[in-house]
Amino acid sequence: MRSLLSLLIMTLALAALCCCEKDPKEPSGSLSADSIKIKKEVANAFVKRKKRSSPYEWYLEYYKSPMEQMHERCENYPPCDYLSDQVGFALAYNRFFGRY
């Protein structure tokens, strides 16, 4: 039984060595770091940030509208947030903070 087991282990070890052996002539193995590099211009083509076309877009990027500020005020107050889920934002905001 032991001889059969040792023969099986030796066969598996040799099979593993044959399967895992790398052939330096064949590039189908693992990719090297040099093979996946791309030019800087190509890489920046999809990362480049869109430039603002007007001062209005620049302003909107940094400042929130009054309605958005009211929504955040209601969301930060748990009773208003809960009621806005039930009856809507306008009624909930009027109930807790007065008329907008």
Short mmCIF file of N, CA and C in Angstrom, two decimals:
data_model
loop_
_atom_site.label_atom_id
_atom_site.label_comp_id
_atom_site.label_asym_id
_atom_site.label_seq_id
_atom_site.Cartn_x
_atom_site.Cartn_y
_atom_site.Cartn_z
N MET A 1 0.82 -1.19 0.00
CA MET A 1 0.00 0.00 0.00
C MET A 1 0.87 1.25 0.00
N ARG A 2 1.98 1.19 0.82
CA ARG A 2 2.86 2.36 0.89
C ARG A 2 3.57 2.61 -0.44
N SER A 3 3.94 1.56 -1.12
CA SER A 3 4.64 1.73 -2.39
C SER A 3 3.70 2.34 -3.44
N LEU A 4 2.44 1.95 -3.38
CA LEU A 4 1.45 2.51 -4.30
C LEU A 4 1.22 3.99 -4.02
N LEU A 5 1.16 4.35 -2.73
CA LEU A 5 0.97 5.73 -2.34
C LEU A 5 2.18 6.59 -2.72
N SER A 6 3.38 6.07 -2.51
CA SER A 6 4.59 6.83 -2.87
C SER A 6 4.69 6.98 -4.39
N LEU A 7 4.29 5.95 -5.14
CA LEU A 7 4.29 6.03 -6.60
C LEU A 7 3.30 7.10 -7.08
N LEU A 8 2.14 7.15 -6.46
CA LEU A 8 1.13 8.15 -6.81
C LEU A 8 1.61 9.56 -6.50
N ILE A 9 2.25 9.77 -5.36
CA ILE A 9 2.77 11.08 -4.98
C ILE A 9 3.87 11.52 -5.93
N MET A 10 4.76 10.61 -6.31
CA MET A 10 5.83 10.94 -7.26
C MET A 10 5.26 11.31 -8.63
N THR A 11 4.24 10.59 -9.05
CA THR A 11 3.61 10.87 -10.35
C THR A 11 2.96 12.25 -10.34
N LEU A 12 2.26 12.57 -9.26
CA LEU A 12 1.62 13.88 -9.14
C LEU A 12 2.64 15.00 -9.09
N ALA A 13 3.75 14.77 -8.41
CA ALA A 13 4.81 15.79 -8.32
C ALA A 13 5.42 16.05 -9.69
N LEU A 14 5.69 14.98 -10.45
CA LEU A 14 6.24 15.14 -11.80
C LEU A 14 5.25 15.82 -12.73
N ALA A 15 3.98 15.49 -12.60
CA ALA A 15 2.95 16.13 -13.42
C ALA A 15 2.85 17.62 -13.11
N ALA A 16 2.96 17.97 -11.83
CA ALA A 16 2.91 19.37 -11.44
C ALA A 16 4.11 20.14 -11.98
N LEU A 17 5.29 19.53 -11.95
CA LEU A 17 6.49 20.17 -12.49
C LEU A 17 6.37 20.40 -13.99
N CYS A 18 5.84 19.41 -14.69
CA CYS A 18 5.70 19.54 -16.15
C CYS A 18 4.67 20.61 -16.52
N CYS A 19 3.59 20.69 -15.77
CA CYS A 19 2.54 21.66 -16.09
C CYS A 19 2.95 23.08 -15.73
N CYS A 20 3.73 23.25 -14.70
CA CYS A 20 4.08 24.58 -14.21
C CYS A 20 5.38 25.12 -14.80
N GLU A 21 6.04 24.35 -15.62
CA GLU A 21 7.31 24.78 -16.19
C GLU A 21 7.06 25.92 -17.18
N LYS A 22 7.84 26.99 -17.06
CA LYS A 22 7.67 28.15 -17.94
C LYS A 22 8.57 28.00 -19.16
N ASP A 23 8.02 28.39 -20.29
CA ASP A 23 8.79 28.39 -21.53
C ASP A 23 9.13 29.84 -21.85
N PRO A 24 10.40 30.23 -21.81
CA PRO A 24 10.75 31.63 -22.03
C PRO A 24 10.43 32.12 -23.44
N LYS A 25 10.28 31.21 -24.40
CA LYS A 25 9.99 31.61 -25.78
C LYS A 25 8.51 31.91 -25.97
N GLU A 26 7.68 31.40 -25.12
CA GLU A 26 6.24 31.53 -25.30
C GLU A 26 5.71 32.69 -24.44
N PRO A 27 5.19 33.78 -25.06
CA PRO A 27 4.71 34.93 -24.29
C PRO A 27 3.30 34.76 -23.74
N SER A 28 2.68 33.62 -23.95
CA SER A 28 1.31 33.44 -23.50
C SER A 28 1.19 33.26 -21.99
N GLY A 29 2.29 33.24 -21.29
CA GLY A 29 2.27 33.09 -19.84
C GLY A 29 1.80 34.38 -19.17
N SER A 30 2.43 34.73 -18.09
CA SER A 30 2.04 35.94 -17.38
C SER A 30 2.55 37.17 -18.13
N LEU A 31 1.81 38.27 -17.98
CA LEU A 31 2.19 39.51 -18.64
C LEU A 31 3.20 40.26 -17.79
N SER A 32 4.16 40.85 -18.43
CA SER A 32 5.13 41.65 -17.69
C SER A 32 4.62 43.08 -17.59
N ALA A 33 5.24 43.87 -16.74
CA ALA A 33 4.81 45.26 -16.55
C ALA A 33 5.04 46.08 -17.80
N ASP A 34 6.04 45.75 -18.59
CA ASP A 34 6.32 46.50 -19.81
C ASP A 34 5.26 46.28 -20.88
N SER A 35 4.63 45.14 -20.87
CA SER A 35 3.67 44.85 -21.93
C SER A 35 2.33 45.54 -21.73
N ILE A 36 2.06 46.07 -20.54
CA ILE A 36 0.78 46.72 -20.31
C ILE A 36 0.89 48.24 -20.19
N LYS A 37 2.05 48.81 -20.42
CA LYS A 37 2.21 50.25 -20.34
C LYS A 37 1.62 50.92 -21.57
N ILE A 38 1.03 52.10 -21.35
CA ILE A 38 0.50 52.89 -22.45
C ILE A 38 1.06 54.29 -22.36
N LYS A 39 0.95 55.04 -23.44
CA LYS A 39 1.49 56.39 -23.48
C LYS A 39 0.73 57.30 -22.53
N LYS A 40 1.38 58.34 -22.06
CA LYS A 40 0.78 59.27 -21.12
C LYS A 40 -0.42 59.99 -21.73
N GLU A 41 -0.33 60.35 -22.99
CA GLU A 41 -1.42 61.07 -23.64
C GLU A 41 -2.67 60.20 -23.75
N VAL A 42 -2.46 58.93 -24.04
CA VAL A 42 -3.59 58.00 -24.15
C VAL A 42 -4.22 57.78 -22.78
N ALA A 43 -3.40 57.66 -21.75
CA ALA A 43 -3.92 57.43 -20.41
C ALA A 43 -4.71 58.64 -19.90
N ASN A 44 -4.27 59.84 -20.24
CA ASN A 44 -4.95 61.04 -19.76
C ASN A 44 -6.17 61.39 -20.58
N ALA A 45 -6.40 60.72 -21.68
CA ALA A 45 -7.54 61.04 -22.53
C ALA A 45 -8.87 60.82 -21.80
N PHE A 46 -8.96 59.77 -21.00
CA PHE A 46 -10.22 59.53 -20.32
C PHE A 46 -10.21 60.02 -18.88
N VAL A 47 -9.09 60.48 -18.37
CA VAL A 47 -9.01 60.98 -17.01
C VAL A 47 -9.13 62.50 -16.98
N LYS A 48 -8.89 63.14 -18.10
CA LYS A 48 -8.86 64.59 -18.16
C LYS A 48 -10.19 65.18 -17.69
N ARG A 49 -10.11 66.16 -16.82
CA ARG A 49 -11.30 66.79 -16.26
C ARG A 49 -11.89 67.76 -17.27
N LYS A 50 -13.20 67.77 -17.34
CA LYS A 50 -13.89 68.67 -18.24
C LYS A 50 -13.75 70.10 -17.71
N LYS A 51 -13.38 71.01 -18.57
CA LYS A 51 -13.22 72.39 -18.15
C LYS A 51 -14.57 73.08 -18.10
N ARG A 52 -14.72 74.00 -17.17
CA ARG A 52 -15.97 74.73 -17.06
C ARG A 52 -16.08 75.70 -18.24
N SER A 53 -17.27 75.74 -18.81
CA SER A 53 -17.43 76.59 -19.98
C SER A 53 -17.93 77.98 -19.63
N SER A 54 -18.45 78.17 -18.43
CA SER A 54 -18.95 79.50 -18.07
C SER A 54 -18.78 79.74 -16.58
N PRO A 55 -18.79 81.02 -16.18
CA PRO A 55 -18.70 81.32 -14.74
C PRO A 55 -19.91 80.79 -13.97
N TYR A 56 -21.06 80.66 -14.64
CA TYR A 56 -22.26 80.14 -13.98
C TYR A 56 -22.03 78.70 -13.53
N GLU A 57 -21.42 77.87 -14.37
CA GLU A 57 -21.12 76.48 -13.98
C GLU A 57 -20.11 76.43 -12.85
N TRP A 58 -19.15 77.34 -12.86
CA TRP A 58 -18.18 77.40 -11.78
C TRP A 58 -18.87 77.73 -10.47
N TYR A 59 -19.82 78.68 -10.50
CA TYR A 59 -20.55 79.08 -9.31
C TYR A 59 -21.38 77.92 -8.76
N LEU A 60 -22.07 77.21 -9.64
CA LEU A 60 -22.92 76.11 -9.20
C LEU A 60 -22.12 74.95 -8.61
N GLU A 61 -20.87 74.84 -9.03
CA GLU A 61 -20.03 73.76 -8.51
C GLU A 61 -19.69 73.98 -7.04
N TYR A 62 -19.59 75.23 -6.62
CA TYR A 62 -19.15 75.53 -5.26
C TYR A 62 -20.26 75.96 -4.31
N TYR A 63 -21.39 76.43 -4.82
CA TYR A 63 -22.47 76.91 -3.96
C TYR A 63 -23.75 76.15 -4.24
N LYS A 64 -24.50 75.86 -3.17
CA LYS A 64 -25.73 75.10 -3.29
C LYS A 64 -26.92 76.04 -3.48
N SER A 65 -27.94 75.54 -4.14
CA SER A 65 -29.16 76.32 -4.33
C SER A 65 -29.92 76.38 -3.00
N PRO A 66 -30.79 77.37 -2.84
CA PRO A 66 -31.58 77.45 -1.60
C PRO A 66 -32.44 76.21 -1.35
N MET A 67 -33.00 75.64 -2.42
CA MET A 67 -33.84 74.44 -2.24
C MET A 67 -33.00 73.27 -1.76
N GLU A 68 -31.79 73.13 -2.27
CA GLU A 68 -30.92 72.06 -1.82
C GLU A 68 -30.52 72.26 -0.37
N GLN A 69 -30.30 73.49 0.04
CA GLN A 69 -29.99 73.78 1.44
C GLN A 69 -31.15 73.42 2.35
N MET A 70 -32.38 73.69 1.88
CA MET A 70 -33.57 73.33 2.69
C MET A 70 -33.71 71.82 2.79
N HIS A 71 -33.45 71.10 1.70
CA HIS A 71 -33.51 69.63 1.74
C HIS A 71 -32.51 69.09 2.74
N GLU A 72 -31.30 69.61 2.74
CA GLU A 72 -30.29 69.14 3.69
C GLU A 72 -30.67 69.47 5.12
N ARG A 73 -31.27 70.64 5.33
CA ARG A 73 -31.71 71.01 6.68
C ARG A 73 -32.77 70.04 7.18
N CYS A 74 -33.69 69.66 6.29
CA CYS A 74 -34.74 68.71 6.67
C CYS A 74 -34.16 67.31 6.88
N GLU A 75 -33.20 66.91 6.05
CA GLU A 75 -32.61 65.58 6.18
C GLU A 75 -31.81 65.44 7.47
N ASN A 76 -31.21 66.53 7.93
CA ASN A 76 -30.40 66.47 9.14
C ASN A 76 -31.23 66.49 10.42
N TYR A 77 -32.52 66.79 10.31
CA TYR A 77 -33.41 66.79 11.47
C TYR A 77 -34.29 65.54 11.35
N PRO A 78 -34.05 64.52 12.18
CA PRO A 78 -34.73 63.23 12.01
C PRO A 78 -36.26 63.27 11.95
N PRO A 79 -36.95 64.06 12.79
CA PRO A 79 -38.42 64.07 12.65
C PRO A 79 -38.87 64.61 11.28
N CYS A 80 -38.20 65.62 10.77
CA CYS A 80 -38.55 66.17 9.46
C CYS A 80 -38.24 65.16 8.36
N ASP A 81 -37.13 64.48 8.48
CA ASP A 81 -36.76 63.48 7.48
C ASP A 81 -37.77 62.35 7.45
N TYR A 82 -38.19 61.90 8.62
CA TYR A 82 -39.18 60.82 8.68
C TYR A 82 -40.51 61.27 8.09
N LEU A 83 -40.96 62.47 8.46
CA LEU A 83 -42.24 62.97 7.96
C LEU A 83 -42.19 63.23 6.45
N SER A 84 -41.04 63.66 5.95
CA SER A 84 -40.93 63.90 4.51
C SER A 84 -41.07 62.61 3.72
N ASP A 85 -40.68 61.48 4.30
CA ASP A 85 -40.90 60.20 3.64
C ASP A 85 -42.39 59.84 3.61
N GLN A 86 -43.15 60.32 4.60
CA GLN A 86 -44.56 59.98 4.70
C GLN A 86 -45.46 60.89 3.85
N VAL A 87 -45.24 62.23 3.97
CA VAL A 87 -46.17 63.18 3.34
C VAL A 87 -45.52 64.05 2.28
N GLY A 88 -44.21 64.00 2.13
CA GLY A 88 -43.54 64.81 1.14
C GLY A 88 -42.70 65.90 1.79
N PHE A 89 -41.75 66.40 1.02
CA PHE A 89 -40.79 67.36 1.56
C PHE A 89 -41.45 68.69 1.92
N ALA A 90 -42.30 69.21 1.06
CA ALA A 90 -42.88 70.55 1.26
C ALA A 90 -43.69 70.61 2.56
N LEU A 91 -44.55 69.63 2.78
CA LEU A 91 -45.37 69.63 3.99
C LEU A 91 -44.51 69.42 5.24
N ALA A 92 -43.53 68.54 5.16
CA ALA A 92 -42.67 68.29 6.31
C ALA A 92 -41.84 69.53 6.65
N TYR A 93 -41.30 70.20 5.65
CA TYR A 93 -40.50 71.38 5.91
C TYR A 93 -41.36 72.49 6.51
N ASN A 94 -42.57 72.67 5.99
CA ASN A 94 -43.49 73.68 6.54
C ASN A 94 -43.83 73.37 8.00
N ARG A 95 -43.99 72.12 8.31
CA ARG A 95 -44.39 71.71 9.67
C ARG A 95 -43.30 72.05 10.68
N PHE A 96 -42.03 71.83 10.34
CA PHE A 96 -40.97 71.98 11.32
C PHE A 96 -40.21 73.31 11.21
N PHE A 97 -40.13 73.89 10.03
CA PHE A 97 -39.32 75.09 9.87
C PHE A 97 -40.09 76.29 9.34
N GLY A 98 -41.38 76.16 9.18
CA GLY A 98 -42.16 77.29 8.67
C GLY A 98 -42.19 77.31 7.16
N ARG A 99 -42.74 78.36 6.64
CA ARG A 99 -42.93 78.46 5.18
C ARG A 99 -41.59 78.71 4.49
N TYR A 100 -41.42 78.10 3.37
CA TYR A 100 -40.21 78.33 2.58
C TYR A 100 -40.58 79.21 1.47
#
